[in-house]
PDB file of C-alpha atoms and ligand atoms in Angstrom:
ATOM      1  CA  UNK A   1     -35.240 102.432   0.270  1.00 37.00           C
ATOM      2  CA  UNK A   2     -36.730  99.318   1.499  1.00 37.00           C
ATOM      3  CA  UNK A   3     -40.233 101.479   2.972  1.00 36.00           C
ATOM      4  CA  UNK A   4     -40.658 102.089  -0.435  1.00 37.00           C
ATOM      5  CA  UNK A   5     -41.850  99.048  -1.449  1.00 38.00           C
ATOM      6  CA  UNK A   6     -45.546  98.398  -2.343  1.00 39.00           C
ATOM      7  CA  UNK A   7     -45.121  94.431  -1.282  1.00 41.00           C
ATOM      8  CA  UNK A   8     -47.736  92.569  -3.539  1.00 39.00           C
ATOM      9  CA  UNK A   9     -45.574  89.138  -2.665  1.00 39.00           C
ATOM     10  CA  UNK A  10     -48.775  86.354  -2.594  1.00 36.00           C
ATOM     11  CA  UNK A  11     -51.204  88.382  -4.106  1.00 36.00           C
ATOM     12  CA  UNK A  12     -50.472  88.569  -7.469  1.00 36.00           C
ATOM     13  CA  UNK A  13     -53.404  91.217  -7.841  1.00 35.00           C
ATOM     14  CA  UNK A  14     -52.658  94.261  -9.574  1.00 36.00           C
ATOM     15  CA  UNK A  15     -48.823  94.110 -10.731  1.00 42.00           C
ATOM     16  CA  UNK A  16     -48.522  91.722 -13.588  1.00 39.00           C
ATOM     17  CA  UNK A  17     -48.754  93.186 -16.807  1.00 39.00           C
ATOM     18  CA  UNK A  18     -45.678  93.393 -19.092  1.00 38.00           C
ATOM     19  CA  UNK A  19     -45.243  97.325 -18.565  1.00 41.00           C
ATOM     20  CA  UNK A  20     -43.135  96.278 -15.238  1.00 40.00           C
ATOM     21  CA  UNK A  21     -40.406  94.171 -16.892  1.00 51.00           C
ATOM     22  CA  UNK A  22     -37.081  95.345 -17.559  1.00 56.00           C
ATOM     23  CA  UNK A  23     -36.961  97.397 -15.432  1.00 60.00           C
ATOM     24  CA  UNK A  24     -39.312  99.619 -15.703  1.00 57.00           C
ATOM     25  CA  UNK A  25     -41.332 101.568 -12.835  1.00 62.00           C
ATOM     26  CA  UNK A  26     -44.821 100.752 -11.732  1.00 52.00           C
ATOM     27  CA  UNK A  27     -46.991 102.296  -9.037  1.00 57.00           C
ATOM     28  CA  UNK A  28     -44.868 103.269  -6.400  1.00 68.00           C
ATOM     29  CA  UNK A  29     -41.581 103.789  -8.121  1.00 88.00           C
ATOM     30  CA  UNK A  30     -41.121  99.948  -7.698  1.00 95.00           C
ATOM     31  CA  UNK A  31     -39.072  98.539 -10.372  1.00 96.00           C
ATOM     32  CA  UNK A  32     -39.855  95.160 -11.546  1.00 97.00           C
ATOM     33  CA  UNK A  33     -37.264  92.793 -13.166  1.00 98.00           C
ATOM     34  CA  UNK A  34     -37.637  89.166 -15.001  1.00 97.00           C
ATOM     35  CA  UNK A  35     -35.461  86.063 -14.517  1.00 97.00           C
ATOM     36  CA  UNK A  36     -33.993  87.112 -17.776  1.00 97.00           C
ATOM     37  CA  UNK A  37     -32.937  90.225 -17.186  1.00 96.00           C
ATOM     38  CA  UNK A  38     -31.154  89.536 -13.791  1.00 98.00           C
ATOM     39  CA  UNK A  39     -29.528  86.114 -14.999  1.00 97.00           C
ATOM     40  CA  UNK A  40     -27.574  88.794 -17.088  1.00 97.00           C
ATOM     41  CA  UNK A  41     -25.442  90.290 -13.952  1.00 98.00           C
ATOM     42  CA  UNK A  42     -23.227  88.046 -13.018  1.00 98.00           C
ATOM     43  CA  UNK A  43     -20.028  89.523 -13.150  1.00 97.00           C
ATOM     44  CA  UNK A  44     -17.985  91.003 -10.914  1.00 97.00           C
ATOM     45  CA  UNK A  45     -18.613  94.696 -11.942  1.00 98.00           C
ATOM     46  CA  UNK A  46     -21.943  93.717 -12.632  1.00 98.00           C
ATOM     47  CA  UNK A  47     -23.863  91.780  -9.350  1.00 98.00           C
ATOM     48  CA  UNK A  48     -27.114  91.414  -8.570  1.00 98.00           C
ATOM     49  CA  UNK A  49     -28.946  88.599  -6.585  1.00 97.00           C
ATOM     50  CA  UNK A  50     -32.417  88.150  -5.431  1.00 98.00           C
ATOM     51  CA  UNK A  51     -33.447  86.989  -1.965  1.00 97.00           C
ATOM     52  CA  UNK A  52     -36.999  86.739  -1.132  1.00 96.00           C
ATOM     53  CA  UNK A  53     -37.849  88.155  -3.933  1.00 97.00           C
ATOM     54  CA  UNK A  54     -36.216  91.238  -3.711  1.00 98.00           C
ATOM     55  CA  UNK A  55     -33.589  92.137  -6.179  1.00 98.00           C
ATOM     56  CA  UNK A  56     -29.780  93.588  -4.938  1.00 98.00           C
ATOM     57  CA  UNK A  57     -27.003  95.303  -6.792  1.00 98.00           C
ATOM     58  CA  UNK A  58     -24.513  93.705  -4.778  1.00 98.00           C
ATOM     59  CA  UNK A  59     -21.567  95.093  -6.844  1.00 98.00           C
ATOM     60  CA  UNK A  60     -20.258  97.398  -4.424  1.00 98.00           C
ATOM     61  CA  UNK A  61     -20.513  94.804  -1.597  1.00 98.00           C
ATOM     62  CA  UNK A  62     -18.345  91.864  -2.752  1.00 98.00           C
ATOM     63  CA  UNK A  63     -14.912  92.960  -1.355  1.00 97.00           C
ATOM     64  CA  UNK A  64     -16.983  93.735   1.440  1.00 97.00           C
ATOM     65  CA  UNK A  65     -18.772  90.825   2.547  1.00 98.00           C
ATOM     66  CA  UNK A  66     -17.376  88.976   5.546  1.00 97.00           C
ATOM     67  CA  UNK A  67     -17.907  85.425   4.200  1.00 97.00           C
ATOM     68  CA  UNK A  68     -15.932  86.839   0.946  1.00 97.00           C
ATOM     69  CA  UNK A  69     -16.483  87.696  -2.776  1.00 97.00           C
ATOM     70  CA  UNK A  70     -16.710  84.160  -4.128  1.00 97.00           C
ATOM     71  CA  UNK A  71     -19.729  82.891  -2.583  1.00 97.00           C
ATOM     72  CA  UNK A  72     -21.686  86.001  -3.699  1.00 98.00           C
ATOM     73  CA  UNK A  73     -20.448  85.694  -7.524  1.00 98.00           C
ATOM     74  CA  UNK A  74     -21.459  82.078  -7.478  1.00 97.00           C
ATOM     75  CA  UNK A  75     -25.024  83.112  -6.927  1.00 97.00           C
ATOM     76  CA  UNK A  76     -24.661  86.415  -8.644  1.00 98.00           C
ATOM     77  CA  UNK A  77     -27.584  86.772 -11.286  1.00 98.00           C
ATOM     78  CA  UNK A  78     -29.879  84.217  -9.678  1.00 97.00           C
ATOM     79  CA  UNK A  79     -31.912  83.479  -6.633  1.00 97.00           C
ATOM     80  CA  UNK A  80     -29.665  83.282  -3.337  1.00 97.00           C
ATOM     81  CA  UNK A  81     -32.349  83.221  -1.111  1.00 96.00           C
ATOM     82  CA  UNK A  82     -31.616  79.551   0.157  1.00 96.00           C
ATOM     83  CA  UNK A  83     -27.931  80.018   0.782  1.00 96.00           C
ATOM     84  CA  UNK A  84     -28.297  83.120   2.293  1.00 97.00           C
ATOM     85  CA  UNK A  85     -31.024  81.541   4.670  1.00 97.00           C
ATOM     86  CA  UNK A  86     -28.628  77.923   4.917  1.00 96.00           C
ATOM     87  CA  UNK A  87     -25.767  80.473   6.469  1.00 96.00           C
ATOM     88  CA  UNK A  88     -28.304  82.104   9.138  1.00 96.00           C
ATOM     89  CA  UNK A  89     -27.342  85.589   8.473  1.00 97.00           C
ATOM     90  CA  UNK A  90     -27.659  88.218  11.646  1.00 98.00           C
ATOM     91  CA  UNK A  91     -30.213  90.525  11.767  1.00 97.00           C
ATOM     92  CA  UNK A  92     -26.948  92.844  11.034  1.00 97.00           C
ATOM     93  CA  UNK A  93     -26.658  91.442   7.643  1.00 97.00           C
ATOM     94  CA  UNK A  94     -30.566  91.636   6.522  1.00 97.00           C
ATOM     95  CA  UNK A  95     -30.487  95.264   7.458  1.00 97.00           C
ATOM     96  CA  UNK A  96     -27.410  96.104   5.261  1.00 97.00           C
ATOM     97  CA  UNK A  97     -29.550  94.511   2.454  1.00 97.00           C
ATOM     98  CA  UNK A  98     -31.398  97.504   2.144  1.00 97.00           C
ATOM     99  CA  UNK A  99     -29.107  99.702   0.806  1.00 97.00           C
ATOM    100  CA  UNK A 100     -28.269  97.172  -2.185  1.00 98.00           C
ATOM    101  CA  UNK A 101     -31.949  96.769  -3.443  1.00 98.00           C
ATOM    102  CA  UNK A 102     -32.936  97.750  -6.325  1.00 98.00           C
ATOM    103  CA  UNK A 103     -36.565  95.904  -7.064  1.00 98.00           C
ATOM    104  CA  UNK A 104     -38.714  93.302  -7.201  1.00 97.00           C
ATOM    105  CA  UNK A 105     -38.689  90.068  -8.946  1.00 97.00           C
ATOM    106  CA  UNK A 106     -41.683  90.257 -11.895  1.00 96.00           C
ATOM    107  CA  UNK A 107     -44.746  88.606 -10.322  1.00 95.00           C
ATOM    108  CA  UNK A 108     -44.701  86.165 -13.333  1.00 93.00           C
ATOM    109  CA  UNK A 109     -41.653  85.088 -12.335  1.00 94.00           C
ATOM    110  CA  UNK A 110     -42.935  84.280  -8.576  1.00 88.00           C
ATOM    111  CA  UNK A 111     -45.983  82.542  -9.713  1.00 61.00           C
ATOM    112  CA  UNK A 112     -43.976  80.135 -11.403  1.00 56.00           C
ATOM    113  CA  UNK A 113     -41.921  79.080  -8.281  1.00 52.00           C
ATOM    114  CA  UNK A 114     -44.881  79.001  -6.343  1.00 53.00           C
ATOM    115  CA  UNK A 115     -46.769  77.003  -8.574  1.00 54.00           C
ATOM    116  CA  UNK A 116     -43.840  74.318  -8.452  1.00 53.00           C
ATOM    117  CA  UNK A 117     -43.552  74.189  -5.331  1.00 53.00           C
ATOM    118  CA  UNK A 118     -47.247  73.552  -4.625  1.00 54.00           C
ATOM    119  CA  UNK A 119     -47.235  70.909  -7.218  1.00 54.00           C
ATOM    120  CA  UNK A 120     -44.180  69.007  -5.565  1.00 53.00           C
ATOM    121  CA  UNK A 121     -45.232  68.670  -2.150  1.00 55.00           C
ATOM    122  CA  UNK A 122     -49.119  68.212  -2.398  1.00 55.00           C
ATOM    123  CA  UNK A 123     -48.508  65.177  -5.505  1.00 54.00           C
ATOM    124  CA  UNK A 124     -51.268  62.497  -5.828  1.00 56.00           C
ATOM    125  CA  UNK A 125     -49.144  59.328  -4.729  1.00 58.00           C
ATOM    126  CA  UNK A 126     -48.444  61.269  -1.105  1.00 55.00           C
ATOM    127  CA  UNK A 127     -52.192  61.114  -0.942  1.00 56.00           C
ATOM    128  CA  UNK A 128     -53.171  57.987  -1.309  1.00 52.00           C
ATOM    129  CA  UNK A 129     -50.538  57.261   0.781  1.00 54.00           C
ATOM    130  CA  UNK A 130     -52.501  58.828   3.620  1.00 56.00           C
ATOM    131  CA  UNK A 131     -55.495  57.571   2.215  1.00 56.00           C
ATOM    132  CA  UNK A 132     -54.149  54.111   2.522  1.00 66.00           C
ATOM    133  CA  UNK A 133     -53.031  54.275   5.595  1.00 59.00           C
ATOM    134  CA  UNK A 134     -56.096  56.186   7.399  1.00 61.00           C
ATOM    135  CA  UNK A 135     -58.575  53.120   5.968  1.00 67.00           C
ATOM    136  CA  UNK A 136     -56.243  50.553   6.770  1.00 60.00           C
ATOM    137  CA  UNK A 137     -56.579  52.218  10.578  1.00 65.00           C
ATOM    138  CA  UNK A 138     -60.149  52.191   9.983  1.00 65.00           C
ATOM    139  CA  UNK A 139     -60.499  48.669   9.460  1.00 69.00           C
ATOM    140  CA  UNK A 140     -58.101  47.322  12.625  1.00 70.00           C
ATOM    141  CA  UNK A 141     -60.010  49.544  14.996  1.00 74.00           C
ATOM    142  CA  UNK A 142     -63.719  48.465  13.639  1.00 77.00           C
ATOM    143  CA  UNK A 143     -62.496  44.871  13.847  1.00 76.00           C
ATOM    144  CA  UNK A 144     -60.871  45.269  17.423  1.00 78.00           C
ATOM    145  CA  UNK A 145     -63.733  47.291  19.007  1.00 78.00           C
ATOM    146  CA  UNK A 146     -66.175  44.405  17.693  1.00 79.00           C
ATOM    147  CA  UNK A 147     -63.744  41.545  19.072  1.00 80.00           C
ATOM    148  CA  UNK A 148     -64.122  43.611  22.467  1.00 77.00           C
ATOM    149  CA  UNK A 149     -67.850  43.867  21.671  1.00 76.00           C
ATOM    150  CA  UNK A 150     -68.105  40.072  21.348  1.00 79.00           C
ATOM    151  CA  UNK A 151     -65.960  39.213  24.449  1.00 84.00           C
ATOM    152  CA  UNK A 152     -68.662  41.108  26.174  1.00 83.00           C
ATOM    153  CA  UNK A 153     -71.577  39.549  25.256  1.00 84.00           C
ATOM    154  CA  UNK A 154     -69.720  35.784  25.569  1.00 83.00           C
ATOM    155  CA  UNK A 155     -68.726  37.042  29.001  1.00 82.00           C
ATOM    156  CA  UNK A 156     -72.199  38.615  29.560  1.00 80.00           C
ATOM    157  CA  UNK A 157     -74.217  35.317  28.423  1.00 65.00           C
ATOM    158  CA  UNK A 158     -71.683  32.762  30.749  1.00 59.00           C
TER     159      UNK A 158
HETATM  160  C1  HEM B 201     -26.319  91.009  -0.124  1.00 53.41           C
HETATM  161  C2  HEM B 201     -26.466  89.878   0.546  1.00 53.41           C
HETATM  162  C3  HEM B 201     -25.627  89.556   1.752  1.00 53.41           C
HETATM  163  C4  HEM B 201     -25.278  90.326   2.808  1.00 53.41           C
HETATM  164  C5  HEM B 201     -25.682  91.787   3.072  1.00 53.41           C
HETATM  165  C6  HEM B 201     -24.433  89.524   3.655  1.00 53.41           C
HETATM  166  C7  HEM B 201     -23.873  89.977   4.829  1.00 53.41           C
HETATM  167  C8  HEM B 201     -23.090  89.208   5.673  1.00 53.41           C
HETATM  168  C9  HEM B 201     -22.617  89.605   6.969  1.00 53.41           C
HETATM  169  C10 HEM B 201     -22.860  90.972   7.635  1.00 53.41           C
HETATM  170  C11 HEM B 201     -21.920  88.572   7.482  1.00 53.41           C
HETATM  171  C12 HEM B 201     -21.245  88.513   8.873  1.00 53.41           C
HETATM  172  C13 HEM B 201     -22.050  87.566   9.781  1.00 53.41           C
HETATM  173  C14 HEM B 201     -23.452  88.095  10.039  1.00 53.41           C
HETATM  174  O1  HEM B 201     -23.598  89.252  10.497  1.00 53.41           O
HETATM  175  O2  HEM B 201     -24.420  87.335   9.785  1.00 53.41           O
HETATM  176  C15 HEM B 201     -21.924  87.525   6.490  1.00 53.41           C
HETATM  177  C16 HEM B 201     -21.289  86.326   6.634  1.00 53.41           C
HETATM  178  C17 HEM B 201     -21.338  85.313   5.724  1.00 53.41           C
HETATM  179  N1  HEM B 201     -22.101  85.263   4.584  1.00 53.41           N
HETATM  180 FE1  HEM B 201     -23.181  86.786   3.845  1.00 53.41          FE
HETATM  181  N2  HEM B 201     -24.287  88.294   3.120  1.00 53.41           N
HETATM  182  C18 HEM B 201     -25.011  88.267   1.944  1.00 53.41           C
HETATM  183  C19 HEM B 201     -25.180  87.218   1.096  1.00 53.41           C
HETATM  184  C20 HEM B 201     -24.626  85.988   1.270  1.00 53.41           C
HETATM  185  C21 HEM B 201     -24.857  84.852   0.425  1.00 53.41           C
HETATM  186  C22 HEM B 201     -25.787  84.835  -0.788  1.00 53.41           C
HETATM  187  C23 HEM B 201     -24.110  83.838   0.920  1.00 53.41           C
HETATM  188  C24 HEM B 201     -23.976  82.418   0.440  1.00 53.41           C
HETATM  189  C25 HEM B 201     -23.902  82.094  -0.808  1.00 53.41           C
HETATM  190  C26 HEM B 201     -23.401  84.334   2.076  1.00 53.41           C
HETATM  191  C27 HEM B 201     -22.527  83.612   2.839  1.00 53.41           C
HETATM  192  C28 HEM B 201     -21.909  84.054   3.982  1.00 53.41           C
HETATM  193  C29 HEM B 201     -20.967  83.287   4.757  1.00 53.41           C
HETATM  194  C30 HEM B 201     -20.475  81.875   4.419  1.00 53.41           C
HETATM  195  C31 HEM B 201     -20.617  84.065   5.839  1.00 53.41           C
HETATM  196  C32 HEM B 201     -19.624  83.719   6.923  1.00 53.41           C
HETATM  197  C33 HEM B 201     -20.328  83.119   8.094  1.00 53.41           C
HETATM  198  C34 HEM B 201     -19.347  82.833   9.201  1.00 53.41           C
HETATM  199  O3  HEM B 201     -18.155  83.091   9.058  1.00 53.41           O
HETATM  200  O4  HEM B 201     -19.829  82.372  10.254  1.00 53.41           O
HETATM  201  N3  HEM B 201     -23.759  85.633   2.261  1.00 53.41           N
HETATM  202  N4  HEM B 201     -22.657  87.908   5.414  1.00 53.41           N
END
């Protein structure tokens, strides 16, 4: 199922309009779904997660999973990617994935999160941080290397 997939993930180019949510298929026979509509299975006859931005009907799977049902219906309907990442999952386990998915996550959806996390790490106050402390650097090493500069000529001249 998985060589199916037409992955756009980054791009962003040609699979955004609003023909794709809920469901429905784009190019490719790729289904895309929203936030919204996979927040709404999160039941036990009703399971579906996302992890890297794939989406998984994991109903069938949740008596089945070694580390048990509960800690798939706590992040059933919503983005699991993390915790499945935190528990270091086998390469085992990211091949059985395959035969739960079901689509994408909407590329609106993605942007979002990407946007956020962008925002978060590259924020004004870390850089002038940096800024701060590259001039401060600056200034020591101009006034050491003309100390040095002066000892020479005083040593030079007596
Ligand atoms: C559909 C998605 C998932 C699949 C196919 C899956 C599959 C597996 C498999 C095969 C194992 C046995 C160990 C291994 O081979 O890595 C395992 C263990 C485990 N999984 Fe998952 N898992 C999934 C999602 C998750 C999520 C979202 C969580 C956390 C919220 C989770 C938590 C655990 C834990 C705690 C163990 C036990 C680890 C241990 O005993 O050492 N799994 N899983």
């Amino acid at each position: 199922m998985g060589e199916e997939i037409n992955d756009n993930t980054g791009t962003g180019s040609t699979n955004t309009n609003s023909n794709e949510t809920n469901g429905e298929a784009a190019d490719g026979g790729v289904k895309y779904y929203t936030l919204e509509d996979i927040r709404l299975h999160n039941m036990s006859n009703d399971s579906w997660l996302i992890i890297h931005n794939k989406i998984y009907d994991i109903t069938s799977f949740l008596e089945e999973h070694p580390g048990g049902e509960e800690v798939l219906l706590e992040q059933a309907g919503a983005d699991a990617t993390e915790s499945f990442e935190d528990v270091g999952h086998s390469t085992d386990a990211r091949e059985m994935l395959e035969q739960y998915y079901i689509g994408e996550l909407h590329m609106d959806d993605r942007i979002k999160e990407k946007t956020k996390v962008v925002e978060s790490k590259d924020s004004g106050e870390s850089r002038c941080v940096y800024l701060d402390f590259y001039k401060f650097n600056f200034v020591y090493l101009q006034k050491r290397s003309l100390g040095i500069f002066v000892d020479m000529l005083k040593k030079g001249i007596t």
